[in-house]
Amino acid sequence: MTKIVIVTGGSRGIGAATARLLGREHAAVVVNYRKARSDADAVVNDIKASGGEAIAVQGDVGNEDDVLRLFAETDRAFGPLTGLVNNAGIVGGAKRRIDALTFAGIMELMRVNVAGQMLCAREAVKRMSTRNGGKGGAIVNVSSLGALTGSPHAFIDYAASKGALDTMTIGLAAEVVGSGIRVNGVRPGLIDTDIHDDAGIPDRIKRFGPTMPIGRAGAPEEVAEAIVWLLSDKASYVTGEFINVTGGAR
Ligand code: NAP
């Protein structure tokens, strides 16, 4: 069966690595992006070159109209969805302690990292549920080790958004297990992507990579392997679970 998968935030980092890996498995991949049009186009070209099918669809996952359009364009291009990688996420700017949090900043994190994932999950479940005549499928939510540590002195609001996502993973997995849909989470640790520039710590990988128990930061491709395994039929008896891809960090 051809896999038809939406990867949110598929233009860069972990999402791009996941989309490319799905392409190598000959899936039909919808590469969602917010701003990075040329990066998304490059991912689409790589997927096609490796034997998959792909389109790029712009859209902010924290905007309901954009989410509805993302799923409608997927329906038109490829037909019934079989997978969603809820990957798009933001860290919300420079490192901050609680006294530097703002209401606007907290709400922006929750809009993108929590409401966005829930809206995408809602649209995916509508299409995949065997109760609605769908074929079933799988959802993978990309969380963070921060959901377990709380990211003190850095991003407790970001960590809390990932904690909310983990709780959603547990609840949704139980809610749709009888509808042919599996829902799991992946928690990356320190992974070498642009997100650290957005957090105002561009040298984070160099500084903290060697302090990881495994001695280095992870590559986005190493997270993609866990995501694609959870999406696949090889994980057919796994739901409501989490894989920590953290090089031993806890
Ligand atoms: P990244 O390199 O900064 O890439 C983020 C991706 O998300 C980009 O494709 C970006 O699209 C997209 N995006 C951001 N906001 C969006 C929105 N509102 N709507 C749609 N797309 C949006 O980040 P990453 O490191 O790969 O992170 C991916 C996921 O892993 C995130 O959920 C992050 O929290 C999680 N994570 C990462 C790490 C790490 O160390 N890297 C650790 C733990 C968890 P555009 O470029 O087009 O704007």
PDB file of C-alpha atoms and ligand atoms in Angstrom:
ATOM      1  CA  MET A   1       0.000   0.000   0.000  1.00  0.00           C
ATOM      2  CA  THR A   2       1.369   3.458  -0.888  1.00  0.00           C
ATOM      3  CA  LYS A   3       1.784   5.560   2.196  1.00  0.00           C
ATOM      4  CA  ILE A   4       0.314   9.052   1.959  1.00  0.00           C
ATOM      5  CA  VAL A   5       1.874  11.152   4.692  1.00  0.00           C
ATOM      6  CA  ILE A   6       1.764  14.812   5.720  1.00  0.00           C
ATOM      7  CA  VAL A   7       4.950  16.047   7.416  1.00  0.00           C
ATOM      8  CA  THR A   8       4.338  19.404   9.087  1.00  0.00           C
ATOM      9  CA  GLY A   9       7.437  21.592   9.177  1.00  0.00           C
ATOM     10  CA  GLY A  10       8.937  19.416   6.459  1.00  0.00           C
ATOM     11  CA  SER A  11      11.122  22.118   4.909  1.00  0.00           C
ATOM     12  CA  ARG A  12      14.022  21.950   7.384  1.00  0.00           C
ATOM     13  CA  GLY A  13      15.598  19.939  10.200  1.00  0.00           C
ATOM     14  CA  ILE A  14      13.907  16.815  11.557  1.00  0.00           C
ATOM     15  CA  GLY A  15      10.834  17.237   9.325  1.00  0.00           C
ATOM     16  CA  ALA A  16      12.935  17.485   6.156  1.00  0.00           C
ATOM     17  CA  ALA A  17      14.962  14.382   7.121  1.00  0.00           C
ATOM     18  CA  THR A  18      11.725  12.491   7.795  1.00  0.00           C
ATOM     19  CA  ALA A  19      10.169  13.562   4.495  1.00  0.00           C
ATOM     20  CA  ARG A  20      13.310  12.494   2.586  1.00  0.00           C
ATOM     21  CA  LEU A  21      13.392   9.106   4.346  1.00  0.00           C
ATOM     22  CA  LEU A  22       9.707   8.550   3.513  1.00  0.00           C
ATOM     23  CA  GLY A  23      10.521   9.419  -0.104  1.00  0.00           C
ATOM     24  CA  ARG A  24      13.208   6.727  -0.176  1.00  0.00           C
ATOM     25  CA  GLU A  25      10.468   4.295   0.950  1.00  0.00           C
ATOM     26  CA  HIS A  26       8.404   5.451  -2.064  1.00  0.00           C
ATOM     27  CA  ALA A  27       5.703   7.191  -0.049  1.00  0.00           C
ATOM     28  CA  ALA A  28       3.621  10.116  -1.294  1.00  0.00           C
ATOM     29  CA  VAL A  29       4.708  12.973   0.958  1.00  0.00           C
ATOM     30  CA  VAL A  30       3.138  16.368   1.610  1.00  0.00           C
ATOM     31  CA  VAL A  31       5.917  18.710   2.699  1.00  0.00           C
ATOM     32  CA  ASN A  32       4.295  21.441   4.760  1.00  0.00           C
ATOM     33  CA  TYR A  33       6.292  24.601   5.453  1.00  0.00           C
ATOM     34  CA  ARG A  34       5.602  28.032   6.879  1.00  0.00           C
ATOM     35  CA  LYS A  35       8.211  30.332   5.225  1.00  0.00           C
ATOM     36  CA  ALA A  36      11.057  28.306   3.699  1.00  0.00           C
ATOM     37  CA  ARG A  37       9.654  27.801   0.195  1.00  0.00           C
ATOM     38  CA  SER A  38      12.964  27.013  -1.499  1.00  0.00           C
ATOM     39  CA  ASP A  39      13.951  24.512   1.222  1.00  0.00           C
ATOM     40  CA  ALA A  40      10.555  22.795   0.860  1.00  0.00           C
ATOM     41  CA  ASP A  41      10.993  22.658  -2.927  1.00  0.00           C
ATOM     42  CA  ALA A  42      14.439  21.080  -2.469  1.00  0.00           C
ATOM     43  CA  VAL A  43      12.941  18.386  -0.216  1.00  0.00           C
ATOM     44  CA  VAL A  44      10.191  17.725  -2.808  1.00  0.00           C
ATOM     45  CA  ASN A  45      12.825  17.357  -5.548  1.00  0.00           C
ATOM     46  CA  ASP A  46      14.882  14.919  -3.442  1.00  0.00           C
ATOM     47  CA  ILE A  47      11.792  12.812  -2.699  1.00  0.00           C
ATOM     48  CA  LYS A  48      10.886  12.605  -6.384  1.00  0.00           C
ATOM     49  CA  ALA A  49      14.488  11.755  -7.286  1.00  0.00           C
ATOM     50  CA  SER A  50      14.462   8.837  -4.843  1.00  0.00           C
ATOM     51  CA  GLY A  51      11.240   7.320  -6.184  1.00  0.00           C
ATOM     52  CA  GLY A  52       8.547   8.883  -4.029  1.00  0.00           C
ATOM     53  CA  GLU A  53       5.898  11.435  -4.883  1.00  0.00           C
ATOM     54  CA  ALA A  54       5.721  14.852  -3.219  1.00  0.00           C
ATOM     55  CA  ILE A  55       4.163  18.285  -3.121  1.00  0.00           C
ATOM     56  CA  ALA A  56       4.973  21.316  -0.969  1.00  0.00           C
ATOM     57  CA  VAL A  57       2.095  23.092   0.771  1.00  0.00           C
ATOM     58  CA  GLN A  58       2.577  26.381   2.623  1.00  0.00           C
ATOM     59  CA  GLY A  59       0.613  26.795   5.826  1.00  0.00           C
ATOM     60  CA  ASP A  60       0.913  27.831   9.465  1.00  0.00           C
ATOM     61  CA  VAL A  61      -0.192  24.864  11.575  1.00  0.00           C
ATOM     62  CA  GLY A  62      -1.424  27.286  14.222  1.00  0.00           C
ATOM     63  CA  ASN A  63      -3.958  28.770  11.788  1.00  0.00           C
ATOM     64  CA  GLU A  64      -7.133  26.718  11.319  1.00  0.00           C
ATOM     65  CA  ASP A  65      -7.833  27.911   7.763  1.00  0.00           C
ATOM     66  CA  ASP A  66      -4.280  26.964   6.756  1.00  0.00           C
ATOM     67  CA  VAL A  67      -4.666  23.500   8.333  1.00  0.00           C
ATOM     68  CA  LEU A  68      -7.955  22.899   6.493  1.00  0.00           C
ATOM     69  CA  ARG A  69      -6.295  23.932   3.214  1.00  0.00           C
ATOM     70  CA  LEU A  70      -3.250  21.704   3.911  1.00  0.00           C
ATOM     71  CA  PHE A  71      -5.457  18.628   4.308  1.00  0.00           C
ATOM     72  CA  ALA A  72      -7.758  19.565   1.388  1.00  0.00           C
ATOM     73  CA  GLU A  73      -4.746  19.938  -0.935  1.00  0.00           C
ATOM     74  CA  THR A  74      -3.469  16.546   0.260  1.00  0.00           C
ATOM     75  CA  ASP A  75      -6.866  14.937  -0.506  1.00  0.00           C
ATOM     76  CA  ARG A  76      -6.810  16.440  -4.006  1.00  0.00           C
ATOM     77  CA  ALA A  77      -3.211  15.510  -4.786  1.00  0.00           C
ATOM     78  CA  PHE A  78      -2.952  11.987  -3.368  1.00  0.00           C
ATOM     79  CA  GLY A  79      -6.293  10.739  -1.980  1.00  0.00           C
ATOM     80  CA  PRO A  80      -6.838   9.110   1.413  1.00  0.00           C
ATOM     81  CA  LEU A  81      -4.242  10.002   4.033  1.00  0.00           C
ATOM     82  CA  THR A  82      -2.486   7.180   5.915  1.00  0.00           C
ATOM     83  CA  GLY A  83      -0.024   9.101   8.084  1.00  0.00           C
ATOM     84  CA  LEU A  84       0.672  12.394   9.850  1.00  0.00           C
ATOM     85  CA  VAL A  85       3.972  13.564  11.310  1.00  0.00           C
ATOM     86  CA  ASN A  86       3.082  16.379  13.684  1.00  0.00           C
ATOM     87  CA  ASN A  87       6.562  17.879  13.610  1.00  0.00           C
ATOM     88  CA  ALA A  88       6.255  21.669  13.131  1.00  0.00           C
ATOM     89  CA  GLY A  89       7.335  23.442  16.278  1.00  0.00           C
ATOM     90  CA  ILE A  90       8.983  26.595  17.598  1.00  0.00           C
ATOM     91  CA  VAL A  91      11.135  27.214  20.645  1.00  0.00           C
ATOM     92  CA  GLY A  92       9.891  30.766  21.069  1.00  0.00           C
ATOM     93  CA  GLY A  93      13.049  32.889  20.967  1.00  0.00           C
ATOM     94  CA  ALA A  94      16.041  33.406  23.232  1.00  0.00           C
ATOM     95  CA  LYS A  95      16.701  31.486  26.454  1.00  0.00           C
ATOM     96  CA  ARG A  96      14.583  32.914  29.267  1.00  0.00           C
ATOM     97  CA  ARG A  97      13.734  32.355  32.925  1.00  0.00           C
ATOM     98  CA  ILE A  98      10.176  32.672  34.186  1.00  0.00           C
ATOM     99  CA  ASP A  99      10.519  36.396  34.942  1.00  0.00           C
ATOM    100  CA  ALA A 100      11.095  37.042  31.210  1.00  0.00           C
ATOM    101  CA  LEU A 101       8.001  35.196  29.968  1.00  0.00           C
ATOM    102  CA  THR A 102       5.276  37.243  28.305  1.00  0.00           C
ATOM    103  CA  PHE A 103       1.627  36.368  27.781  1.00  0.00           C
ATOM    104  CA  ALA A 104       2.029  36.900  24.028  1.00  0.00           C
ATOM    105  CA  GLY A 105       5.086  34.636  23.891  1.00  0.00           C
ATOM    106  CA  ILE A 106       3.416  31.856  25.884  1.00  0.00           C
ATOM    107  CA  MET A 107       0.299  32.019  23.698  1.00  0.00           C
ATOM    108  CA  GLU A 108       2.372  31.892  20.495  1.00  0.00           C
ATOM    109  CA  LEU A 109       4.094  28.696  21.710  1.00  0.00           C
ATOM    110  CA  MET A 110       0.789  27.096  22.660  1.00  0.00           C
ATOM    111  CA  ARG A 111      -0.804  28.201  19.356  1.00  0.00           C
ATOM    112  CA  VAL A 112       1.867  26.544  17.218  1.00  0.00           C
ATOM    113  CA  ASN A 113       3.112  23.656  19.393  1.00  0.00           C
ATOM    114  CA  VAL A 114      -0.188  22.565  20.993  1.00  0.00           C
ATOM    115  CA  ALA A 115      -3.252  23.915  19.139  1.00  0.00           C
ATOM    116  CA  GLY A 116      -1.506  23.352  15.792  1.00  0.00           C
ATOM    117  CA  GLN A 117      -0.773  19.687  16.544  1.00  0.00           C
ATOM    118  CA  MET A 118      -4.312  19.106  17.809  1.00  0.00           C
ATOM    119  CA  LEU A 119      -5.907  20.664  14.713  1.00  0.00           C
ATOM    120  CA  CYS A 120      -3.710  18.556  12.428  1.00  0.00           C
ATOM    121  CA  ALA A 121      -4.500  15.422  14.459  1.00  0.00           C
ATOM    122  CA  ARG A 122      -8.226  16.207  14.225  1.00  0.00           C
ATOM    123  CA  GLU A 123      -8.106  16.481  10.428  1.00  0.00           C
ATOM    124  CA  ALA A 124      -5.983  13.329  10.127  1.00  0.00           C
ATOM    125  CA  VAL A 125      -8.326  11.284  12.352  1.00  0.00           C
ATOM    126  CA  LYS A 126     -11.374  12.434  10.351  1.00  0.00           C
ATOM    127  CA  ARG A 127      -9.790  10.998   7.218  1.00  0.00           C
ATOM    128  CA  MET A 128      -8.091   7.853   8.580  1.00  0.00           C
ATOM    129  CA  SER A 129     -10.724   6.572  11.043  1.00  0.00           C
ATOM    130  CA  THR A 130     -12.194   3.228  10.008  1.00  0.00           C
ATOM    131  CA  ARG A 131     -15.374   4.421  11.730  1.00  0.00           C
ATOM    132  CA  ASN A 132     -15.678   7.094   9.015  1.00  0.00           C
ATOM    133  CA  GLY A 133     -14.876   4.666   6.190  1.00  0.00           C
ATOM    134  CA  GLY A 134     -11.129   5.455   6.283  1.00  0.00           C
ATOM    135  CA  LYS A 135      -8.335   2.887   5.959  1.00  0.00           C
ATOM    136  CA  GLY A 136      -6.711   3.542   9.351  1.00  0.00           C
ATOM    137  CA  GLY A 137      -3.235   4.990   9.736  1.00  0.00           C
ATOM    138  CA  ALA A 138      -0.640   6.365  12.133  1.00  0.00           C
ATOM    139  CA  ILE A 139       0.206   9.682  13.746  1.00  0.00           C
ATOM    140  CA  VAL A 140       3.629  10.534  15.184  1.00  0.00           C
ATOM    141  CA  ASN A 141       3.881  13.601  17.417  1.00  0.00           C
ATOM    142  CA  VAL A 142       7.353  15.148  17.646  1.00  0.00           C
ATOM    143  CA  SER A 143       7.780  16.164  21.273  1.00  0.00           C
ATOM    144  CA  SER A 144      11.018  16.869  23.156  1.00  0.00           C
ATOM    145  CA  LEU A 145      13.118  15.591  26.030  1.00  0.00           C
ATOM    146  CA  GLY A 146      12.101  18.957  27.518  1.00  0.00           C
ATOM    147  CA  ALA A 147       8.674  17.446  28.223  1.00  0.00           C
ATOM    148  CA  LEU A 148      10.427  15.273  30.842  1.00  0.00           C
ATOM    149  CA  THR A 149      13.066  17.715  32.154  1.00  0.00           C
ATOM    150  CA  GLY A 150      10.925  20.886  32.073  1.00  0.00           C
ATOM    151  CA  SER A 151      13.903  22.791  30.528  1.00  0.00           C
ATOM    152  CA  PRO A 152      14.651  24.931  33.627  1.00  0.00           C
ATOM    153  CA  HIS A 153      16.621  28.196  33.129  1.00  0.00           C
ATOM    154  CA  ALA A 154      15.915  28.008  29.400  1.00  0.00           C
ATOM    155  CA  PHE A 155      12.405  27.364  28.067  1.00  0.00           C
ATOM    156  CA  ILE A 156       9.877  26.100  30.588  1.00  0.00           C
ATOM    157  CA  ASP A 157       7.038  27.411  28.413  1.00  0.00           C
ATOM    158  CA  TYR A 158       8.365  25.422  25.434  1.00  0.00           C
ATOM    159  CA  ALA A 159       8.818  22.343  27.633  1.00  0.00           C
ATOM    160  CA  ALA A 160       5.264  22.735  28.929  1.00  0.00           C
ATOM    161  CA  SER A 161       3.945  22.867  25.357  1.00  0.00           C
ATOM    162  CA  LYS A 162       5.682  19.539  24.681  1.00  0.00           C
ATOM    163  CA  GLY A 163       4.259  18.126  27.928  1.00  0.00           C
ATOM    164  CA  ALA A 164       0.813  19.041  26.633  1.00  0.00           C
ATOM    165  CA  LEU A 165       1.614  17.296  23.353  1.00  0.00           C
ATOM    166  CA  ASP A 166       2.663  14.134  25.227  1.00  0.00           C
ATOM    167  CA  THR A 167      -0.606  14.159  27.168  1.00  0.00           C
ATOM    168  CA  MET A 168      -2.481  14.577  23.891  1.00  0.00           C
ATOM    169  CA  THR A 169      -0.574  11.592  22.477  1.00  0.00           C
ATOM    170  CA  ILE A 170      -1.671   9.377  25.380  1.00  0.00           C
ATOM    171  CA  GLY A 171      -5.319  10.483  25.229  1.00  0.00           C
ATOM    172  CA  LEU A 172      -5.669  10.402  21.466  1.00  0.00           C
ATOM    173  CA  ALA A 173      -4.006   6.985  21.216  1.00  0.00           C
ATOM    174  CA  ALA A 174      -6.629   5.567  23.591  1.00  0.00           C
ATOM    175  CA  GLU A 175      -9.460   7.427  21.847  1.00  0.00           C
ATOM    176  CA  VAL A 176      -8.724   6.143  18.331  1.00  0.00           C
ATOM    177  CA  VAL A 177      -7.208   2.705  19.002  1.00  0.00           C
ATOM    178  CA  GLY A 178     -10.520   1.142  17.948  1.00  0.00           C
ATOM    179  CA  SER A 179     -10.596   3.214  14.752  1.00  0.00           C
ATOM    180  CA  GLY A 180      -7.509   1.694  13.141  1.00  0.00           C
ATOM    181  CA  ILE A 181      -5.225   4.580  14.089  1.00  0.00           C
ATOM    182  CA  ARG A 182      -2.008   4.353  16.117  1.00  0.00           C
ATOM    183  CA  VAL A 183      -0.655   7.484  17.849  1.00  0.00           C
ATOM    184  CA  ASN A 184       2.882   7.659  19.235  1.00  0.00           C
ATOM    185  CA  GLY A 185       5.450  10.271  20.233  1.00  0.00           C
ATOM    186  CA  VAL A 186       9.150  10.804  19.584  1.00  0.00           C
ATOM    187  CA  ARG A 187      11.192  12.899  22.001  1.00  0.00           C
ATOM    188  CA  PRO A 188      14.390  14.237  20.429  1.00  0.00           C
ATOM    189  CA  GLY A 189      17.234  15.409  22.665  1.00  0.00           C
ATOM    190  CA  LEU A 190      19.933  17.770  21.354  1.00  0.00           C
ATOM    191  CA  ILE A 191      19.667  17.514  17.557  1.00  0.00           C
ATOM    192  CA  ASP A 192      21.753  19.493  15.050  1.00  0.00           C
ATOM    193  CA  THR A 193      19.169  21.733  13.315  1.00  0.00           C
ATOM    194  CA  ASP A 194      18.501  25.464  12.829  1.00  0.00           C
ATOM    195  CA  ILE A 195      16.152  25.589  15.829  1.00  0.00           C
ATOM    196  CA  HIS A 196      19.092  26.516  18.072  1.00  0.00           C
ATOM    197  CA  ASP A 197      19.759  29.644  15.974  1.00  0.00           C
ATOM    198  CA  ASP A 198      16.110  30.617  16.495  1.00  0.00           C
ATOM    199  CA  ALA A 199      16.702  30.143  20.232  1.00  0.00           C
ATOM    200  CA  GLY A 200      19.622  32.593  20.083  1.00  0.00           C
ATOM    201  CA  ILE A 201      22.250  29.923  20.855  1.00  0.00           C
ATOM    202  CA  PRO A 202      23.841  29.135  17.468  1.00  0.00           C
ATOM    203  CA  ASP A 203      26.854  27.426  19.114  1.00  0.00           C
ATOM    204  CA  ARG A 204      24.664  25.147  21.260  1.00  0.00           C
ATOM    205  CA  ILE A 205      25.534  21.965  19.349  1.00  0.00           C
ATOM    206  CA  LYS A 206      29.293  22.627  19.586  1.00  0.00           C
ATOM    207  CA  ARG A 207      29.103  23.577  23.260  1.00  0.00           C
ATOM    208  CA  PHE A 208      26.714  20.947  24.564  1.00  0.00           C
ATOM    209  CA  GLY A 209      27.077  18.082  22.076  1.00  0.00           C
ATOM    210  CA  PRO A 210      30.168  16.685  23.880  1.00  0.00           C
ATOM    211  CA  THR A 211      28.302  16.792  27.212  1.00  0.00           C
ATOM    212  CA  MET A 212      25.653  14.336  26.022  1.00  0.00           C
ATOM    213  CA  PRO A 213      26.085  10.832  27.506  1.00  0.00           C
ATOM    214  CA  ILE A 214      26.792   9.499  23.994  1.00  0.00           C
ATOM    215  CA  GLY A 215      29.370  12.265  23.431  1.00  0.00           C
ATOM    216  CA  ARG A 216      27.726  14.234  20.630  1.00  0.00           C
ATOM    217  CA  ALA A 217      24.522  15.869  19.395  1.00  0.00           C
ATOM    218  CA  GLY A 218      22.169  13.831  17.218  1.00  0.00           C
ATOM    219  CA  ALA A 219      21.527  14.201  13.494  1.00  0.00           C
ATOM    220  CA  PRO A 220      17.999  14.868  12.195  1.00  0.00           C
ATOM    221  CA  GLU A 221      18.249  11.618  10.206  1.00  0.00           C
ATOM    222  CA  GLU A 222      18.609   9.665  13.471  1.00  0.00           C
ATOM    223  CA  VAL A 223      15.272  11.066  14.694  1.00  0.00           C
ATOM    224  CA  ALA A 224      13.671  10.443  11.294  1.00  0.00           C
ATOM    225  CA  GLU A 225      14.446   6.710  11.601  1.00  0.00           C
ATOM    226  CA  ALA A 226      12.370   6.452  14.790  1.00  0.00           C
ATOM    227  CA  ILE A 227       9.506   8.485  13.300  1.00  0.00           C
ATOM    228  CA  VAL A 228       9.342   6.442  10.095  1.00  0.00           C
ATOM    229  CA  TRP A 229       9.488   3.177  12.052  1.00  0.00           C
ATOM    230  CA  LEU A 230       6.532   4.262  14.212  1.00  0.00           C
ATOM    231  CA  LEU A 231       4.590   5.212  11.055  1.00  0.00           C
ATOM    232  CA  SER A 232       5.305   1.865   9.439  1.00  0.00           C
ATOM    233  CA  ASP A 233       3.517  -1.462   9.704  1.00  0.00           C
ATOM    234  CA  LYS A 234       6.601  -2.761  11.526  1.00  0.00           C
ATOM    235  CA  ALA A 235       5.198  -0.874  14.540  1.00  0.00           C
ATOM    236  CA  SER A 236       1.701  -2.310  14.034  1.00  0.00           C
ATOM    237  CA  TYR A 237       1.277  -3.284  17.732  1.00  0.00           C
ATOM    238  CA  VAL A 238       2.697  -0.035  19.176  1.00  0.00           C
ATOM    239  CA  THR A 239       0.423   2.811  20.231  1.00  0.00           C
ATOM    240  CA  GLY A 240       0.369   5.417  22.990  1.00  0.00           C
ATOM    241  CA  GLU A 241       4.151   5.045  23.375  1.00  0.00           C
ATOM    242  CA  PHE A 242       7.219   7.283  23.164  1.00  0.00           C
ATOM    243  CA  ILE A 243      10.710   6.813  21.778  1.00  0.00           C
ATOM    244  CA  ASN A 244      13.381   9.048  23.305  1.00  0.00           C
ATOM    245  CA  VAL A 245      16.070   9.816  20.704  1.00  0.00           C
ATOM    246  CA  THR A 246      18.434  11.569  23.086  1.00  0.00           C
ATOM    247  CA  GLY A 247      21.824   9.829  23.042  1.00  0.00           C
ATOM    248  CA  GLY A 248      21.180   8.686  26.596  1.00  0.00           C
ATOM    249  CA  ALA A 249      20.234  12.143  27.964  1.00  0.00           C
ATOM    250  CA  ARG A 250      17.408  12.087  30.528  1.00  0.00           C
TER     251      ARG A 250
HETATM  252  P1  NAP B   1      13.802  23.620  12.681  1.00  0.00           P
HETATM  253  O1  NAP B   1      15.073  23.147  12.052  1.00  0.00           O
HETATM  254  O2  NAP B   1      13.726  24.992  13.263  1.00  0.00           O
HETATM  255  O3  NAP B   1      12.622  23.411  11.629  1.00  0.00           O
HETATM  256  C1  NAP B   1      11.321  23.753  12.028  1.00  0.00           C
HETATM  257  C2  NAP B   1      10.370  23.408  10.911  1.00  0.00           C
HETATM  258  O4  NAP B   1       9.039  23.701  11.375  1.00  0.00           O
HETATM  259  C3  NAP B   1      10.596  24.221   9.665  1.00  0.00           C
HETATM  260  O5  NAP B   1      10.325  23.398   8.550  1.00  0.00           O
HETATM  261  C4  NAP B   1       9.565  25.351   9.786  1.00  0.00           C
HETATM  262  O6  NAP B   1       9.091  25.805   8.545  1.00  0.00           O
HETATM  263  C5  NAP B   1       8.437  24.609  10.470  1.00  0.00           C
HETATM  264  N1  NAP B   1       7.517  25.482  11.199  1.00  0.00           N
HETATM  265  C6  NAP B   1       7.778  26.287  12.244  1.00  0.00           C
HETATM  266  N2  NAP B   1       6.648  26.911  12.646  1.00  0.00           N
HETATM  267  C7  NAP B   1       5.669  26.466  11.817  1.00  0.00           C
HETATM  268  C8  NAP B   1       4.288  26.739  11.716  1.00  0.00           C
HETATM  269  N3  NAP B   1       3.686  27.601  12.549  1.00  0.00           N
HETATM  270  N4  NAP B   1       3.585  26.106  10.757  1.00  0.00           N
HETATM  271  C9  NAP B   1       4.177  25.234   9.902  1.00  0.00           C
HETATM  272  N5  NAP B   1       5.483  24.950   9.943  1.00  0.00           N
HETATM  273  C10 NAP B   1       6.221  25.563  10.892  1.00  0.00           C
HETATM  274  O7  NAP B   1      13.363  22.648  13.887  1.00  0.00           O
HETATM  275  P2  NAP B   1      13.733  21.121  14.246  1.00  0.00           P
HETATM  276  O8  NAP B   1      14.854  21.165  15.171  1.00  0.00           O
HETATM  277  O9  NAP B   1      13.796  20.301  13.022  1.00  0.00           O
HETATM  278  O10 NAP B   1      12.438  20.764  15.106  1.00  0.00           O
HETATM  279  C11 NAP B   1      11.401  19.938  14.636  1.00  0.00           C
HETATM  280  C12 NAP B   1      10.594  19.480  15.830  1.00  0.00           C
HETATM  281  O11 NAP B   1      11.467  18.781  16.729  1.00  0.00           O
HETATM  282  C13 NAP B   1       9.990  20.630  16.639  1.00  0.00           C
HETATM  283  O12 NAP B   1       8.690  20.273  17.059  1.00  0.00           O
HETATM  284  C14 NAP B   1      10.929  20.757  17.825  1.00  0.00           C
HETATM  285  O13 NAP B   1      10.281  21.295  18.958  1.00  0.00           O
HETATM  286  C15 NAP B   1      11.342  19.321  18.018  1.00  0.00           C
HETATM  287  N6  NAP B   1      12.612  19.174  18.760  1.00  0.00           N
HETATM  288  C16 NAP B   1      13.806  19.572  18.211  1.00  0.00           C
HETATM  289  C17 NAP B   1      14.972  19.412  18.949  1.00  0.00           C
HETATM  290  C18 NAP B   1      16.339  19.804  18.441  1.00  0.00           C
HETATM  291  O14 NAP B   1      17.323  19.779  19.201  1.00  0.00           O
HETATM  292  N7  NAP B   1      16.475  20.197  17.172  1.00  0.00           N
HETATM  293  C19 NAP B   1      14.920  18.849  20.233  1.00  0.00           C
HETATM  294  C20 NAP B   1      13.693  18.467  20.745  1.00  0.00           C
HETATM  295  C21 NAP B   1      12.548  18.615  19.999  1.00  0.00           C
HETATM  296  P3  NAP B   1       9.729  27.112   7.792  1.00  0.00           P
HETATM  297  O15 NAP B   1      11.195  26.930   7.789  1.00  0.00           O
HETATM  298  O16 NAP B   1       9.156  27.054   6.420  1.00  0.00           O
HETATM  299  O17 NAP B   1       9.248  28.326   8.521  1.00  0.00           O
END
